[in-house]
Short mmCIF file of C-alpha atoms in Angstrom, two decimals:
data_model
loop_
_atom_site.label_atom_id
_atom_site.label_comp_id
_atom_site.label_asym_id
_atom_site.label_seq_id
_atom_site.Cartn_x
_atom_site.Cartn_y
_atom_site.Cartn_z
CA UNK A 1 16.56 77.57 -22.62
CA UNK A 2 15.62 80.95 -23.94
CA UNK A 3 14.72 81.94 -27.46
CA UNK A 4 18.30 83.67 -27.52
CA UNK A 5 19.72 80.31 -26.89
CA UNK A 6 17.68 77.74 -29.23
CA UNK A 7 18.51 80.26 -31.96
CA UNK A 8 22.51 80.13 -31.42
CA UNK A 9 21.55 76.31 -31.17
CA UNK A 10 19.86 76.16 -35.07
CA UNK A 11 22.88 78.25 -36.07
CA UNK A 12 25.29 76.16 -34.43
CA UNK A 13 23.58 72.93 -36.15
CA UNK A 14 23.63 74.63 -39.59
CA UNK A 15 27.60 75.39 -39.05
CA UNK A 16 28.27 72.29 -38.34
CA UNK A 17 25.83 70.29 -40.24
CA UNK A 18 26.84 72.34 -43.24
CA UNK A 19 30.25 71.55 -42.85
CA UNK A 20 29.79 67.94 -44.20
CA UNK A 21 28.56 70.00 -47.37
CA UNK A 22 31.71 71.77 -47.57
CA UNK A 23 33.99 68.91 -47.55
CA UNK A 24 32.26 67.06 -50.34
CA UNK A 25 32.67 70.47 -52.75
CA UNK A 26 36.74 70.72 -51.62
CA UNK A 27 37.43 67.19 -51.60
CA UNK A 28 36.74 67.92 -55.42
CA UNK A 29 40.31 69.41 -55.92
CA UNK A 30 41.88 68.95 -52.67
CA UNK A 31 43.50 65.69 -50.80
CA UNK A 32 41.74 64.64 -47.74
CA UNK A 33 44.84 66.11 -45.46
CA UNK A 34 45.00 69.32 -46.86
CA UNK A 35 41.58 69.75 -46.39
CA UNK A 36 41.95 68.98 -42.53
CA UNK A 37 45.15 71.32 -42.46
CA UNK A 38 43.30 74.49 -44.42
CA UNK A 39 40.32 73.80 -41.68
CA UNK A 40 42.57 74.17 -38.47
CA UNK A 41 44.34 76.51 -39.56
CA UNK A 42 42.33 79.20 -40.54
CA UNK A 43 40.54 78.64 -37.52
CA UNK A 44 43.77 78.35 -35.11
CA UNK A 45 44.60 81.69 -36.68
CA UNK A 46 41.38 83.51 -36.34
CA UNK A 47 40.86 81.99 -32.43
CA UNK A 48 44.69 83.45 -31.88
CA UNK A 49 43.49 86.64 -32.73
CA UNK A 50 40.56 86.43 -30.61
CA UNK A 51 42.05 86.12 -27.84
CA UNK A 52 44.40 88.35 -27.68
CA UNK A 53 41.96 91.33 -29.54
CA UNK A 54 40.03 90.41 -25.99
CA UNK A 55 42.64 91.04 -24.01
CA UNK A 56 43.24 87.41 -23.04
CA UNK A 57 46.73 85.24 -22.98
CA UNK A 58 47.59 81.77 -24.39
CA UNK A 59 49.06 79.88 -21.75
CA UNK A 60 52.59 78.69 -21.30
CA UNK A 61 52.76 75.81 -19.14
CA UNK A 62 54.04 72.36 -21.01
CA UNK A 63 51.76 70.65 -18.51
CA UNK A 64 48.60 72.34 -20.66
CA UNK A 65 50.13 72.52 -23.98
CA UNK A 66 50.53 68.32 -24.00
CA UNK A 67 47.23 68.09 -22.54
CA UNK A 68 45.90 70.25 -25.79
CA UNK A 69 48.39 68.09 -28.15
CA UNK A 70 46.31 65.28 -26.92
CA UNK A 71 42.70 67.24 -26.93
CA UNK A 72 43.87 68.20 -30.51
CA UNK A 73 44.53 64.59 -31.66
CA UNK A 74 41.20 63.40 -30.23
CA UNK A 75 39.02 66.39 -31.17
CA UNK A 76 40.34 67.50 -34.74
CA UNK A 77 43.26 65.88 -36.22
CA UNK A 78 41.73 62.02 -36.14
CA UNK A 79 38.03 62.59 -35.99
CA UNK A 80 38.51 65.37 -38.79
CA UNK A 81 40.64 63.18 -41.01
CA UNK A 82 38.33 59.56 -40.75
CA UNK A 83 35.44 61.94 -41.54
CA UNK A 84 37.06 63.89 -44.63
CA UNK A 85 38.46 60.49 -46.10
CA UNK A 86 35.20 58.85 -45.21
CA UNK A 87 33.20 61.51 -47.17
CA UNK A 88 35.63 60.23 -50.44
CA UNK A 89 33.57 57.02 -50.18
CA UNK A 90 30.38 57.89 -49.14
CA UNK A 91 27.70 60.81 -49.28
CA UNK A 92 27.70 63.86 -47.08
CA UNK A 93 23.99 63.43 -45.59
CA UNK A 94 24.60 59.49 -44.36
CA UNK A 95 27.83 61.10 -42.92
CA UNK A 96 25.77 63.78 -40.67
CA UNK A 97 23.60 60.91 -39.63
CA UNK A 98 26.34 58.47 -38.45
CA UNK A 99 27.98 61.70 -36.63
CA UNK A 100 25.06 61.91 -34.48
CA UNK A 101 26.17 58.51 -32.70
CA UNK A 102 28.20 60.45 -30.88
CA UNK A 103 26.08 60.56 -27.68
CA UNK A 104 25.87 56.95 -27.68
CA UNK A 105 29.24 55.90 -27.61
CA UNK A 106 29.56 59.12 -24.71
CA UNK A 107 26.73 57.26 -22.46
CA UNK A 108 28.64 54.20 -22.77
CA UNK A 109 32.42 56.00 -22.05
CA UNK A 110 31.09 58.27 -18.89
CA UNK A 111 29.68 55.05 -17.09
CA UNK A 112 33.24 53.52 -17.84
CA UNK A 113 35.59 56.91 -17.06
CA UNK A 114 33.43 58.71 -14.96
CA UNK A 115 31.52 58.24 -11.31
CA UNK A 116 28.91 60.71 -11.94
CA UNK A 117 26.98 59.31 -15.22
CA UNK A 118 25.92 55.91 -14.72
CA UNK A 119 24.45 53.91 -17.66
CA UNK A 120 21.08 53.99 -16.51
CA UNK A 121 17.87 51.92 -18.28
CA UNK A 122 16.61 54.33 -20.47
CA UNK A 123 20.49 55.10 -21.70
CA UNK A 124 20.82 51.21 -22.31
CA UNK A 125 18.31 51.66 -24.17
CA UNK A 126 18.88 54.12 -26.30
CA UNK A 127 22.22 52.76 -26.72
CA UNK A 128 20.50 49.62 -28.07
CA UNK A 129 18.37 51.76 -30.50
CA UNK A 130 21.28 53.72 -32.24
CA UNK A 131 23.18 50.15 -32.47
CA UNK A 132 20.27 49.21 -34.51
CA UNK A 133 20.05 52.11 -36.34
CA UNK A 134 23.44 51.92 -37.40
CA UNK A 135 23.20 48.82 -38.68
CA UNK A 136 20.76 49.38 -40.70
CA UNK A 137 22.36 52.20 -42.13
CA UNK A 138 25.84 50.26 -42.83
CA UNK A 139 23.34 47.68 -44.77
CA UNK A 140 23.36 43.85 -44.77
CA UNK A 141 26.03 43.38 -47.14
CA UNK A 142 28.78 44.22 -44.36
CA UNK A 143 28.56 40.59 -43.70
CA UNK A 144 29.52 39.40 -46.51
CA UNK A 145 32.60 41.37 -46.20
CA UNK A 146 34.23 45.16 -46.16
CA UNK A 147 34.35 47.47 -49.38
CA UNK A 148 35.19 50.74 -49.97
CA UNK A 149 31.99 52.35 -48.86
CA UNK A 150 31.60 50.32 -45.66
CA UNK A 151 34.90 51.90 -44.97
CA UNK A 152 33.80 55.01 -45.06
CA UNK A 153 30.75 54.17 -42.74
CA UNK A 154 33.27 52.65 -40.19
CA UNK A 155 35.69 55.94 -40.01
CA UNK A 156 33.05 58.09 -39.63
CA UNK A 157 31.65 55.70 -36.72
CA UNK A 158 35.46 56.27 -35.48
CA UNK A 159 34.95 60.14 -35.69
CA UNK A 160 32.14 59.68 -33.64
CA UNK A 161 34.20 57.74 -31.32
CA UNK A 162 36.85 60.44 -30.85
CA UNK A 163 34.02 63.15 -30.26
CA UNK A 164 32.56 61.40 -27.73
CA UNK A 165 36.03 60.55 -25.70
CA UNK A 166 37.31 64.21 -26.55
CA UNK A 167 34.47 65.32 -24.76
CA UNK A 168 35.13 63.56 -21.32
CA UNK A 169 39.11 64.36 -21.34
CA UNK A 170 38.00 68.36 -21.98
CA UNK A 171 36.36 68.36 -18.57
CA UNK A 172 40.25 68.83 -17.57
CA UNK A 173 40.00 72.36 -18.92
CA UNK A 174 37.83 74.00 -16.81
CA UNK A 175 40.50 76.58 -15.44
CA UNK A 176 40.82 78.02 -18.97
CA UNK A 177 38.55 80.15 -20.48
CA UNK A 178 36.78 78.32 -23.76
CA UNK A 179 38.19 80.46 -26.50
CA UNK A 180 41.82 79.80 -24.98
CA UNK A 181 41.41 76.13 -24.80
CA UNK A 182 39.66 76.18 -28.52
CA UNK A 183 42.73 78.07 -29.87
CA UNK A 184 45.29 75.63 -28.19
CA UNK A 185 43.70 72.65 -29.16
CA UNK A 186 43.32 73.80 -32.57
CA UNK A 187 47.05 75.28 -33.33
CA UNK A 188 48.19 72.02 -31.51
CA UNK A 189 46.08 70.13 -34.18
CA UNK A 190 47.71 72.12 -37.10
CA UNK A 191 51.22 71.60 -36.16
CA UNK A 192 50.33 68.04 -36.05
CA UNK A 193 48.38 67.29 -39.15
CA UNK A 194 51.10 69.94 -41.07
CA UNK A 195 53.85 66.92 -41.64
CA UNK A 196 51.54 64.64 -42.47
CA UNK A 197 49.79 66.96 -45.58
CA UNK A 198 53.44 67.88 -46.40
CA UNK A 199 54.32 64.53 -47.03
CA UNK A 200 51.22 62.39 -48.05
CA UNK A 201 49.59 65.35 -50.06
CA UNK A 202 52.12 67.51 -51.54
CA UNK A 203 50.04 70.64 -51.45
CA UNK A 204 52.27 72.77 -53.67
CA UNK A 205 51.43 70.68 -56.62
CA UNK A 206 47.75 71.28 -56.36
CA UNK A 207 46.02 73.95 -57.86
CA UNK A 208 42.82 74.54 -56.17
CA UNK A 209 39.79 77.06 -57.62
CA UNK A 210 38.56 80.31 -55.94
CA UNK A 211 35.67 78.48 -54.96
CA UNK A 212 37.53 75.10 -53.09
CA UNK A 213 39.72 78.69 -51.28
CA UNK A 214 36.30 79.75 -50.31
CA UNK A 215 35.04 76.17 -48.95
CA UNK A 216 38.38 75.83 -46.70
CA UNK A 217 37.44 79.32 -45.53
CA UNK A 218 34.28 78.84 -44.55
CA UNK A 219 35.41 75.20 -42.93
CA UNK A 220 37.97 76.63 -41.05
CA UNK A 221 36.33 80.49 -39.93
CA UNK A 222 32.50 79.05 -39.21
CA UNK A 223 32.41 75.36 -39.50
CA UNK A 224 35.39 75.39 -36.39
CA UNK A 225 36.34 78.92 -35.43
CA UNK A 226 32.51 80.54 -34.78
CA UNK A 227 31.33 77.19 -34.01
CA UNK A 228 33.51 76.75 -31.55
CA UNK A 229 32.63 80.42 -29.67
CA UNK A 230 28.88 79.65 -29.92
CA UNK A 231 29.18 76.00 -28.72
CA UNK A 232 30.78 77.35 -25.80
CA UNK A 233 28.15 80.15 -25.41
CA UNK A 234 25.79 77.83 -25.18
CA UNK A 235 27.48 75.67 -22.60
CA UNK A 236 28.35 78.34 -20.35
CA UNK A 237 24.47 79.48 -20.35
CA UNK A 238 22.27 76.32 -20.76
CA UNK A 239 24.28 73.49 -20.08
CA UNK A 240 26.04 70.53 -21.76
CA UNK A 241 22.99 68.79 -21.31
CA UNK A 242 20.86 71.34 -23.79
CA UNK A 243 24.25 72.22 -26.25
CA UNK A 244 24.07 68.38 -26.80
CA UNK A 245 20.37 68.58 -28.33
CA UNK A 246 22.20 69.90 -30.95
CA UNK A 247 22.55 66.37 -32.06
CA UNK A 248 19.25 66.18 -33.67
CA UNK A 249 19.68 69.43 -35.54
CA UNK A 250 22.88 68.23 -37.05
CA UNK A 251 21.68 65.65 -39.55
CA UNK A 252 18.78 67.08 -40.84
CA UNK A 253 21.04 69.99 -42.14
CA UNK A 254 23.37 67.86 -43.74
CA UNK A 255 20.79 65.97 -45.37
CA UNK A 256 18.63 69.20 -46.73
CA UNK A 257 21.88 70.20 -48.14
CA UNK A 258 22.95 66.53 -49.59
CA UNK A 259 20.49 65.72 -51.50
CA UNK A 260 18.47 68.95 -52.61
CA UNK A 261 22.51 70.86 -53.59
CA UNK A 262 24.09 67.85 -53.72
CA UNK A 263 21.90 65.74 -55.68
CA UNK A 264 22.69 62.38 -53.48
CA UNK A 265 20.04 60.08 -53.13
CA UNK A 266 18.86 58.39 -49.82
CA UNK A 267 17.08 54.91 -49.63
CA UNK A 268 14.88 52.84 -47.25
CA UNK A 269 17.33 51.74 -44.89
CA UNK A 270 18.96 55.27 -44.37
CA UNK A 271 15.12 56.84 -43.10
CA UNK A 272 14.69 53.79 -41.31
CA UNK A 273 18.10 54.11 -39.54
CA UNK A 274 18.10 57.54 -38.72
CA UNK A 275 14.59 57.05 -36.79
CA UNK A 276 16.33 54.23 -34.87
CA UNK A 277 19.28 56.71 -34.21
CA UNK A 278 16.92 60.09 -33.28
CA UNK A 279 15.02 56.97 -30.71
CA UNK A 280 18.04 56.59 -29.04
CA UNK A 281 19.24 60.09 -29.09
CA UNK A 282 15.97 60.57 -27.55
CA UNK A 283 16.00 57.91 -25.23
CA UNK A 284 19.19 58.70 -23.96
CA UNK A 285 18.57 62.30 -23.37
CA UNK A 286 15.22 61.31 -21.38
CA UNK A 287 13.37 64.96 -21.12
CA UNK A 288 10.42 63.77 -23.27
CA UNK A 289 10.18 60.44 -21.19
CA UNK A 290 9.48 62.85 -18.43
CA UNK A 291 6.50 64.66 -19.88
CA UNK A 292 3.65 64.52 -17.55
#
């Protein structure tokens, strides 16, 4: 990649790794639905206007609009709810470093979905490597039964999940140009999560601060809108091979920010399985095992 490139890559991590940040400061005042609704939203909105400022159109066809229903469901409304209710149990760095799983369970759903990326040895391996890594970072006691903060490890593992199938099922969008298929997907993920925040959350009788207003903004405009625009940016010059390095960047912003903002604390087991996870990540992605 160029230099142009690996620096929309450290600003894409810090968008999205920052994001976990975000949610732990609006999750303050806010119910975990609300906070998903104010996020895709604001960036439905500001993608909408996008694309038509550029002199682009939203398609019309049913045929697409259920296929983003269904992109919306796998890519925001489900992974974006586990992971803002998971972040009510647990801290905001160990929830950047269990989102970086997502490439493993992706090796593991292209050899099953697709015929073009087998599950070769140094992907088994590096499958085998995050596995351990999670565990550690989910901690012995899960054995002896679930709590609260296991949980919250488990739905951000099922964020992870999502990511990695929404990724496969948006090869179908190839026809439409990124920014379209970011703004469908997204206002097809706010009509659907806008029932459920009406009737779980009852919005109206919250009252949140000028700064929680400010966190939802900056969720929703850079955390999904301008995130979105450079991921794709990236992928249309470099590849979805390089765009998915971003995986290492991810969780070493939203630690910085957890625990030196934040205050949260991190112990053995979390070091220990993040190296196991970055292994895999590594393993899996196999450049380095190429070096001469």
């Amino acid at each position: 990649m160029r230099v142009r490139e690996w620096m929309l890559l450290f600003i894409l991590s810090l968008l999205w790794g920052g994001s976990y940040f975000f949610i732990k400061i609006v999750l303050v005042e806010l119910q975990p639905f609300t906070v998903v609704l104010g996020r895709v939203s604001f960036a439905a909105i500001a993608l909408i206007c996008f694309v038509y400022l550029s002199g682009q159109q939203m398609p019309v066809s049913p045929r697409i609009w259920r296929a983003f229903f269904v992109m919306g469901a796998l890519n925001n409304l489900i992974p974006f709810s586990l992971i803002v209710w998971g972040q009510t149990q647990i801290d905001s760095s160990l929830t950047g470093i269990l989102n970086a799983t997502t490439p493993l369970f992706t090796v593991v759903l292209a050899h099953l979905l697709t015929h073009d990326e087998r599950l070769s040895l140094n992907r088994l391996f590096g499958v085998l490597f995050g596995l351990c890594g999670v565990f550690l970072l989910i901690g012995l006691e899960v054995l002896h039964g679930l709590n609260l903060q296991s949980l919250g490890q488990f739905a951000i593992l099922g964020a992870s999940f999502c990511y990695s199938y929404a990724g496969i099922y948006g090869g179908r969008f190839k026809e439409l140009s990124p920014v379209v298929t970011s703004a469908g997907m997204l206002t097809s993920s706010t009509v659907m999560i806008l029932p459920l925040a009406l009737m779980l959350d009852k919005p109206w009788t919250l009252r949140p601060s000028a700064i929680t207003w400010g966190g939802l903004l900056v969720l929703g405009l850079f955390g999904s809108a301008i995130a979105n625009l450079i991921y794709f940016r990236i992928l249309a010059v470099a590849g979805a091979t390089n765009v998915s390095l971003v995986s290492f960047l991810i969780p070493i912003t939203a630690l910085l920010l957890g625990v030196f903002v934040l205050g949260e604390r991190l112990d053995w087991n979390t070091f220990a399985g993040m190296a196991l996870i970055f292994t895999g990540l590594v393993a899996i992605d196999g450049r380095l095992l190429r070096l001469p």
